Amino acid sequence: MTQSIRSIIPVLARAGFHYLDNAAMAQTPGLVVEAVASHDRTARANIRRGVHEMARRADAAYDAARQSVAAFLSAQADEVVFTGGCTLALNLAAAALAEGLGPGDRVVVSAAEHHSNLLPWLMLAKRKGFAVAVLPVGPDGRLDLADLSMIDGRCKVVAVTHASNVTGAVSDIPRLAEAAHGAGAVLVVDGAQMVPHGPVDPRALGADLYAFAGHKAYGPTGVGVLWGRKEILADLPPVTWGGGMVAALDDDGIEFLEAPHRFEAGTPPVAQAVGLAAALDWMGRLDWAEIRAEEMELTARLLAGLAEIPGVRVVGPTDLAARVPVVSFTVAGCHPHDLSHVLAERGVAVRGGAHCARRLMTALGLDEGCVRASLAPYNDRSDIDALLAGLAEAIQVLG
Amino acid sequence: MSELYQQAIKDLAAKGSERLAVPDASSTLDNPLCGDKVTLDVTTADGRIVALGHVTKGCLLCKAAATVAAEQAPGLPVAQAAALADQVRAMLKGGDAPALAGLEPFLAVRPHKSRHDCVLLPFKALAKALASF
């Protein structure tokens, strides 16, 4: 499976190139690149209400893209909102939900959140007067769900990551959904790191709103998705305003279109949506049971290799249970930036730093951040072995 | 052999430093992307830097640059020391190196834009500390 996938990712043909920075941005298949280019060659026009041929093609392509996303999520098309990315999807969710929040209300996030699912809530809390409480993590970075008492009658929103962008730990979304819904709260899930590892059914998980990014799911940059239960989206107000989202406008007031259009003011990322649809359609044709088995085999190989290097501390779970193939680590006496740099000189692309998760860094005692290796279905043993060999060399260079 | 991590850089980074007991000015700066953090103290007399102490948590480049600042800033006029950040930035972008000993190993950082801030952080912290003069 790995080799057949690898063969359609143009950049991976480069000899000696080991791309393990997929959690930041995945590489994209040639068919996605071609889908975007083909759209711009043959159907480039603004959507909605155009009557000429190109506009009709653009409308059809955009509608089909929404349908593809819906199919990937086992959802309905009118539950899919296109955004400019996952950050914007999460900001949309937060801003829309916060319209109904105020003093006395509480939003619960976790200590494992990417800043995209933390800062919107912290900033909106200042403006609207609600409180933000933080679910802790255990020593391995997994959410500590032993005490969910903060998800009570005051709690109106629970906003958590599906899979950590640092530790790879997968959150127990069904359990959080049970707690959130038991308290009458809405569950927002950041799926940025989960979607790249196979189709997701957010409704079955118990999510109410679910966000992910195109560029991490083998699609283009500049596009993301906010999925929402129809009944949730119907109650949320738009938070950006402009063309294409108004049903009526006169001196008596403004009437917005139904979801998802009310949340897509202005020209949406049409070509990017088409590219994302191509990526998700492609993902939908893959055997994810086989891919997951391969991903976990490589994760085990990486964890075992790291365990043999003196001074290495794996940040996050060291087992394969409920995780995605994202592995972070530190090396005693070596700064993550320096390690990443030396690895890059050896053709191994990883990422060092705080990974936009300062709160998690603090919780795990990582003042200087960590190095993250993140896998995708096109990675193979050679990538893991190159990382481990490069790491041993890097430690020598930096020592 | 790494192009960046020459022995000179490693030797500079390995030199320790401490905060000054009674500074005339202090500053703290961090790089939110990677967690580098410099806390820096200076004493001055007659318009010149007398001593510079610092505690730097960060990568080798940041620590090495902090050592250069600590070793070379004493004796400089305050205005000249405060201008080092802009001069080092210009050097990293391909311009001339400022007249400050110890910067030559950092010329290798020029092609690595994402690492410029690592080198600049101590000099920016110095400029910040001197801003009140």
PDB file of N, CA, C and O in Angstrom, chain A residues 68-119:
ATOM      1  N   SER A  68     -18.618  15.578  -1.773  1.00  0.00           N
ATOM      2  CA  SER A  68     -17.502  14.679  -1.481  1.00  0.00           C
ATOM      3  C   SER A  68     -17.104  14.748  -0.014  1.00  0.00           C
ATOM      4  O   SER A  68     -16.827  13.723   0.617  1.00  0.00           O
ATOM      5  N   VAL A  69     -17.052  15.960   0.511  1.00  0.00           N
ATOM      6  CA  VAL A  69     -16.706  16.108   1.928  1.00  0.00           C
ATOM      7  C   VAL A  69     -17.761  15.419   2.783  1.00  0.00           C
ATOM      8  O   VAL A  69     -17.446  14.712   3.748  1.00  0.00           O
ATOM      9  N   ALA A  70     -18.999  15.622   2.416  1.00  0.00           N
ATOM     10  CA  ALA A  70     -20.097  15.008   3.180  1.00  0.00           C
ATOM     11  C   ALA A  70     -19.961  13.484   3.163  1.00  0.00           C
ATOM     12  O   ALA A  70     -20.127  12.820   4.196  1.00  0.00           O
ATOM     13  N   ALA A  71     -19.650  12.938   1.997  1.00  0.00           N
ATOM     14  CA  ALA A  71     -19.505  11.478   1.910  1.00  0.00           C
ATOM     15  C   ALA A  71     -18.365  10.995   2.788  1.00  0.00           C
ATOM     16  O   ALA A  71     -18.472   9.965   3.465  1.00  0.00           O
ATOM     17  N   PHE A  72     -17.274  11.741   2.810  1.00  0.00           N
ATOM     18  CA  PHE A  72     -16.110  11.367   3.631  1.00  0.00           C
ATOM     19  C   PHE A  72     -16.475  11.352   5.111  1.00  0.00           C
ATOM     20  O   PHE A  72     -15.948  10.547   5.889  1.00  0.00           O
ATOM     21  N   LEU A  73     -17.378  12.257   5.485  1.00  0.00           N
ATOM     22  CA  LEU A  73     -17.770  12.391   6.894  1.00  0.00           C
ATOM     23  C   LEU A  73     -19.058  11.635   7.216  1.00  0.00           C
ATOM     24  O   LEU A  73     -19.596  11.776   8.321  1.00  0.00           O
ATOM     25  N   SER A  74     -19.545  10.842   6.278  1.00  0.00           N
ATOM     26  CA  SER A  74     -20.834  10.155   6.450  1.00  0.00           C
ATOM     27  C   SER A  74     -21.912  11.152   6.858  1.00  0.00           C
ATOM     28  O   SER A  74     -22.718  10.906   7.771  1.00  0.00           O
ATOM     29  N   ALA A  75     -21.906  12.277   6.189  1.00  0.00           N
ATOM     30  CA  ALA A  75     -22.797  13.379   6.579  1.00  0.00           C
ATOM     31  C   ALA A  75     -23.626  13.830   5.389  1.00  0.00           C
ATOM     32  O   ALA A  75     -23.566  13.233   4.309  1.00  0.00           O
ATOM     33  N   GLN A  76     -24.405  14.874   5.619  1.00  0.00           N
ATOM     34  CA  GLN A  76     -25.185  15.468   4.544  1.00  0.00           C
ATOM     35  C   GLN A  76     -24.481  16.737   4.056  1.00  0.00           C
ATOM     36  O   GLN A  76     -23.816  17.421   4.842  1.00  0.00           O
ATOM     37  N   ALA A  77     -24.699  17.052   2.790  1.00  0.00           N
ATOM     38  CA  ALA A  77     -23.965  18.177   2.199  1.00  0.00           C
ATOM     39  C   ALA A  77     -24.258  19.496   2.915  1.00  0.00           C
ATOM     40  O   ALA A  77     -23.357  20.339   3.059  1.00  0.00           O
ATOM     41  N   ASP A  78     -25.488  19.681   3.368  1.00  0.00           N
ATOM     42  CA  ASP A  78     -25.789  20.969   3.996  1.00  0.00           C
ATOM     43  C   ASP A  78     -25.278  21.054   5.438  1.00  0.00           C
ATOM     44  O   ASP A  78     -25.536  22.036   6.138  1.00  0.00           O
ATOM     45  N   GLU A  79     -24.531  20.037   5.841  1.00  0.00           N
ATOM     46  CA  GLU A  79     -23.858  20.105   7.145  1.00  0.00           C
ATOM     47  C   GLU A  79     -22.378  20.485   6.999  1.00  0.00           C
ATOM     48  O   GLU A  79     -21.651  20.533   7.987  1.00  0.00           O
ATOM     49  N   VAL A  80     -21.972  20.743   5.765  1.00  0.00           N
ATOM     50  CA  VAL A  80     -20.551  20.993   5.479  1.00  0.00           C
ATOM     51  C   VAL A  80     -20.357  22.463   5.133  1.00  0.00           C
ATOM     52  O   VAL A  80     -20.895  22.953   4.136  1.00  0.00           O
ATOM     53  N   VAL A  81     -19.577  23.147   5.958  1.00  0.00           N
ATOM     54  CA  VAL A  81     -19.237  24.547   5.701  1.00  0.00           C
ATOM     55  C   VAL A  81     -17.784  24.604   5.255  1.00  0.00           C
ATOM     56  O   VAL A  81     -16.896  24.110   5.967  1.00  0.00           O
ATOM     57  N   PHE A  82     -17.525  25.176   4.092  1.00  0.00           N
ATOM     58  CA  PHE A  82     -16.141  25.392   3.672  1.00  0.00           C
ATOM     59  C   PHE A  82     -15.604  26.665   4.326  1.00  0.00           C
ATOM     60  O   PHE A  82     -16.301  27.692   4.383  1.00  0.00           O
ATOM     61  N   THR A  83     -14.389  26.574   4.790  1.00  0.00           N
ATOM     62  CA  THR A  83     -13.716  27.722   5.391  1.00  0.00           C
ATOM     63  C   THR A  83     -12.332  27.860   4.759  1.00  0.00           C
ATOM     64  O   THR A  83     -11.968  27.081   3.884  1.00  0.00           O
ATOM     65  N   GLY A  84     -11.589  28.820   5.270  1.00  0.00           N
ATOM     66  CA  GLY A  84     -10.237  29.018   4.754  1.00  0.00           C
ATOM     67  C   GLY A  84      -9.211  28.101   5.391  1.00  0.00           C
ATOM     68  O   GLY A  84      -8.031  28.171   5.076  1.00  0.00           O
ATOM     69  N   GLY A  85      -9.629  27.252   6.302  1.00  0.00           N
ATOM     70  CA  GLY A  85      -8.699  26.340   6.978  1.00  0.00           C
ATOM     71  C   GLY A  85      -9.302  25.864   8.282  1.00  0.00           C
ATOM     72  O   GLY A  85     -10.418  26.254   8.648  1.00  0.00           O
ATOM     73  N   CYS A  86      -8.566  25.037   8.987  1.00  0.00           N
ATOM     74  CA  CYS A  86      -9.088  24.519  10.251  1.00  0.00           C
ATOM     75  C   CYS A  86      -9.129  25.613  11.317  1.00  0.00           C
ATOM     76  O   CYS A  86     -10.065  25.689  12.107  1.00  0.00           O
ATOM     77  N   THR A  87      -8.120  26.457  11.324  1.00  0.00           N
ATOM     78  CA  THR A  87      -8.114  27.557  12.298  1.00  0.00           C
ATOM     79  C   THR A  87      -9.351  28.421  12.109  1.00  0.00           C
ATOM     80  O   THR A  87     -10.019  28.791  13.093  1.00  0.00           O
ATOM     81  N   LEU A  88      -9.658  28.733  10.865  1.00  0.00           N
ATOM     82  CA  LEU A  88     -10.832  29.573  10.613  1.00  0.00           C
ATOM     83  C   LEU A  88     -12.122  28.813  10.926  1.00  0.00           C
ATOM     84  O   LEU A  88     -13.101  29.410  11.362  1.00  0.00           O
ATOM     85  N   ALA A  89     -12.123  27.511  10.713  1.00  0.00           N
ATOM     86  CA  ALA A  89     -13.303  26.718  11.053  1.00  0.00           C
ATOM     87  C   ALA A  89     -13.536  26.732  12.565  1.00  0.00           C
ATOM     88  O   ALA A  89     -14.676  26.889  13.034  1.00  0.00           O
ATOM     89  N   LEU A  90     -12.460  26.581  13.322  1.00  0.00           N
ATOM     90  CA  LEU A  90     -12.600  26.590  14.779  1.00  0.00           C
ATOM     91  C   LEU A  90     -12.949  27.988  15.291  1.00  0.00           C
ATOM     92  O   LEU A  90     -13.719  28.135  16.253  1.00  0.00           O
ATOM     93  N   ASN A  91     -12.378  29.006  14.652  1.00  0.00           N
ATOM     94  CA  ASN A  91     -12.757  30.371  15.022  1.00  0.00           C
ATOM     95  C   ASN A  91     -14.220  30.649  14.708  1.00  0.00           C
ATOM     96  O   ASN A  91     -14.908  31.327  15.482  1.00  0.00           O
ATOM     97  N   LEU A  92     -14.686  30.135  13.586  1.00  0.00           N
ATOM     98  CA  LEU A  92     -16.102  30.284  13.249  1.00  0.00           C
ATOM     99  C   LEU A  92     -16.973  29.612  14.301  1.00  0.00           C
ATOM    100  O   LEU A  92     -17.957  30.196  14.776  1.00  0.00           O
ATOM    101  N   ALA A  93     -16.615  28.391  14.652  1.00  0.00           N
ATOM    102  CA  ALA A  93     -17.404  27.670  15.664  1.00  0.00           C
ATOM    103  C   ALA A  93     -17.430  28.440  16.977  1.00  0.00           C
ATOM    104  O   ALA A  93     -18.492  28.623  17.598  1.00  0.00           O
ATOM    105  N   ALA A  94     -16.254  28.916  17.403  1.00  0.00           N
ATOM    106  CA  ALA A  94     -16.160  29.612  18.681  1.00  0.00           C
ATOM    107  C   ALA A  94     -16.947  30.921  18.648  1.00  0.00           C
ATOM    108  O   ALA A  94     -17.714  31.227  19.573  1.00  0.00           O
ATOM    109  N   ALA A  95     -16.740  31.697  17.587  1.00  0.00           N
ATOM    110  CA  ALA A  95     -17.409  33.003  17.518  1.00  0.00           C
ATOM    111  C   ALA A  95     -18.924  32.845  17.460  1.00  0.00           C
ATOM    112  O   ALA A  95     -19.664  33.607  18.100  1.00  0.00           O
ATOM    113  N   ALA A  96     -19.392  31.863  16.701  1.00  0.00           N
ATOM    114  CA  ALA A  96     -20.838  31.673  16.580  1.00  0.00           C
ATOM    115  C   ALA A  96     -21.436  31.185  17.901  1.00  0.00           C
ATOM    116  O   ALA A  96     -22.477  31.686  18.349  1.00  0.00           O
ATOM    117  N   LEU A  97     -20.781  30.230  18.521  1.00  0.00           N
ATOM    118  CA  LEU A  97     -21.296  29.726  19.805  1.00  0.00           C
ATOM    119  C   LEU A  97     -21.209  30.792  20.885  1.00  0.00           C
ATOM    120  O   LEU A  97     -22.094  30.896  21.750  1.00  0.00           O
ATOM    121  N   ALA A  98     -20.137  31.589  20.870  1.00  0.00           N
ATOM    122  CA  ALA A  98     -19.951  32.598  21.913  1.00  0.00           C
ATOM    123  C   ALA A  98     -21.012  33.680  21.863  1.00  0.00           C
ATOM    124  O   ALA A  98     -21.235  34.369  22.870  1.00  0.00           O
ATOM    125  N   GLU A  99     -21.668  33.823  20.711  1.00  0.00           N
ATOM    126  CA  GLU A  99     -22.754  34.816  20.640  1.00  0.00           C
ATOM    127  C   GLU A  99     -23.827  34.528  21.677  1.00  0.00           C
ATOM    128  O   GLU A  99     -24.530  35.429  22.126  1.00  0.00           O
ATOM    129  N   GLY A 100     -23.944  33.255  22.044  1.00  0.00           N
ATOM    130  CA  GLY A 100     -24.969  32.888  23.022  1.00  0.00           C
ATOM    131  C   GLY A 100     -24.433  32.714  24.430  1.00  0.00           C
ATOM    132  O   GLY A 100     -25.138  32.197  25.303  1.00  0.00           O
ATOM    133  N   LEU A 101     -23.185  33.116  24.658  1.00  0.00           N
ATOM    134  CA  LEU A 101     -22.569  32.917  25.975  1.00  0.00           C
ATOM    135  C   LEU A 101     -22.355  34.242  26.688  1.00  0.00           C
ATOM    136  O   LEU A 101     -22.260  35.298  26.064  1.00  0.00           O
ATOM    137  N   GLY A 102     -22.250  34.147  28.002  1.00  0.00           N
ATOM    138  CA  GLY A 102     -22.012  35.350  28.787  1.00  0.00           C
ATOM    139  C   GLY A 102     -21.573  34.989  30.184  1.00  0.00           C
ATOM    140  O   GLY A 102     -21.246  33.820  30.476  1.00  0.00           O
ATOM    141  N   PRO A 103     -21.546  35.968  31.083  1.00  0.00           N
ATOM    142  CA  PRO A 103     -21.140  35.712  32.465  1.00  0.00           C
ATOM    143  C   PRO A 103     -21.965  34.585  33.087  1.00  0.00           C
ATOM    144  O   PRO A 103     -23.180  34.514  32.879  1.00  0.00           O
ATOM    145  N   GLY A 104     -21.268  33.723  33.790  1.00  0.00           N
ATOM    146  CA  GLY A 104     -21.940  32.584  34.404  1.00  0.00           C
ATOM    147  C   GLY A 104     -21.819  31.320  33.593  1.00  0.00           C
ATOM    148  O   GLY A 104     -22.000  30.218  34.119  1.00  0.00           O
ATOM    149  N   ASP A 105     -21.515  31.486  32.306  1.00  0.00           N
ATOM    150  CA  ASP A 105     -21.329  30.305  31.451  1.00  0.00           C
ATOM    151  C   ASP A 105     -19.863  29.850  31.487  1.00  0.00           C
ATOM    152  O   ASP A 105     -18.964  30.614  31.824  1.00  0.00           O
ATOM    153  N   ARG A 106     -19.670  28.610  31.099  1.00  0.00           N
ATOM    154  CA  ARG A 106     -18.319  28.043  31.095  1.00  0.00           C
ATOM    155  C   ARG A 106     -18.083  27.272  29.794  1.00  0.00           C
ATOM    156  O   ARG A 106     -18.977  26.564  29.314  1.00  0.00           O
ATOM    157  N   VAL A 107     -16.889  27.439  29.268  1.00  0.00           N
ATOM    158  CA  VAL A 107     -16.420  26.628  28.138  1.00  0.00           C
ATOM    159  C   VAL A 107     -15.283  25.761  28.654  1.00  0.00           C
ATOM    160  O   VAL A 107     -14.385  26.250  29.345  1.00  0.00           O
ATOM    161  N   VAL A 108     -15.328  24.491  28.342  1.00  0.00           N
ATOM    162  CA  VAL A 108     -14.280  23.566  28.778  1.00  0.00           C
ATOM    163  C   VAL A 108     -13.427  23.187  27.573  1.00  0.00           C
ATOM    164  O   VAL A 108     -13.956  22.717  26.551  1.00  0.00           O
ATOM    165  N   VAL A 109     -12.143  23.436  27.697  1.00  0.00           N
ATOM    166  CA  VAL A 109     -11.179  22.991  26.695  1.00  0.00           C
ATOM    167  C   VAL A 109     -10.238  22.004  27.382  1.00  0.00           C
ATOM    168  O   VAL A 109     -10.397  21.716  28.568  1.00  0.00           O
ATOM    169  N   SER A 110      -9.252  21.513  26.666  1.00  0.00           N
ATOM    170  CA  SER A 110      -8.273  20.637  27.317  1.00  0.00           C
ATOM    171  C   SER A 110      -6.891  21.258  27.249  1.00  0.00           C
ATOM    172  O   SER A 110      -6.634  22.154  26.435  1.00  0.00           O
ATOM    173  N   ALA A 111      -6.004  20.766  28.096  1.00  0.00           N
ATOM    174  CA  ALA A 111      -4.627  21.261  28.113  1.00  0.00           C
ATOM    175  C   ALA A 111      -3.856  20.805  26.885  1.00  0.00           C
ATOM    176  O   ALA A 111      -2.730  21.236  26.674  1.00  0.00           O
ATOM    177  N   ALA A 112      -4.450  19.940  26.096  1.00  0.00           N
ATOM    178  CA  ALA A 112      -3.749  19.426  24.913  1.00  0.00           C
ATOM    179  C   ALA A 112      -4.084  20.208  23.652  1.00  0.00           C
ATOM    180  O   ALA A 112      -3.624  19.851  22.568  1.00  0.00           O
ATOM    181  N   GLU A 113      -4.863  21.270  23.783  1.00  0.00           N
ATOM    182  CA  GLU A 113      -5.349  21.926  22.566  1.00  0.00           C
ATOM    183  C   GLU A 113      -4.256  22.671  21.814  1.00  0.00           C
ATOM    184  O   GLU A 113      -3.394  23.327  22.400  1.00  0.00           O
ATOM    185  N   HIS A 114      -4.331  22.579  20.516  1.00  0.00           N
ATOM    186  CA  HIS A 114      -3.608  23.481  19.631  1.00  0.00           C
ATOM    187  C   HIS A 114      -4.158  24.879  19.875  1.00  0.00           C
ATOM    188  O   HIS A 114      -5.328  25.038  20.245  1.00  0.00           O
ATOM    189  N   HIS A 115      -3.327  25.888  19.690  1.00  0.00           N
ATOM    190  CA  HIS A 115      -3.788  27.257  19.945  1.00  0.00           C
ATOM    191  C   HIS A 115      -5.045  27.607  19.150  1.00  0.00           C
ATOM    192  O   HIS A 115      -5.821  28.470  19.568  1.00  0.00           O
ATOM    193  N   SER A 116      -5.247  26.934  18.042  1.00  0.00           N
ATOM    194  CA  SER A 116      -6.436  27.223  17.221  1.00  0.00           C
ATOM    195  C   SER A 116      -7.730  26.878  17.938  1.00  0.00           C
ATOM    196  O   SER A 116      -8.794  27.413  17.608  1.00  0.00           O
ATOM    197  N   ASN A 117      -7.648  25.971  18.878  1.00  0.00           N
ATOM    198  CA  ASN A 117      -8.852  25.593  19.639  1.00  0.00           C
ATOM    199  C   ASN A 117      -8.761  26.066  21.081  1.00  0.00           C
ATOM    200  O   ASN A 117      -9.515  25.613  21.927  1.00  0.00           O
ATOM    201  N   LEU A 118      -7.830  26.962  21.337  1.00  0.00           N
ATOM    202  CA  LEU A 118      -7.674  27.516  22.683  1.00  0.00           C
ATOM    203  C   LEU A 118      -7.811  29.041  22.655  1.00  0.00           C
ATOM    204  O   LEU A 118      -8.643  29.610  23.374  1.00  0.00           O
ATOM    205  N   LEU A 119      -7.007  29.682  21.808  1.00  0.00           N
ATOM    206  CA  LEU A 119      -7.000  31.144  21.795  1.00  0.00           C
ATOM    207  C   LEU A 119      -8.354  31.748  21.439  1.00  0.00           C
ATOM    208  O   LEU A 119      -8.742  32.759  22.046  1.00  0.00           O
TER     209      LEU A 119
END
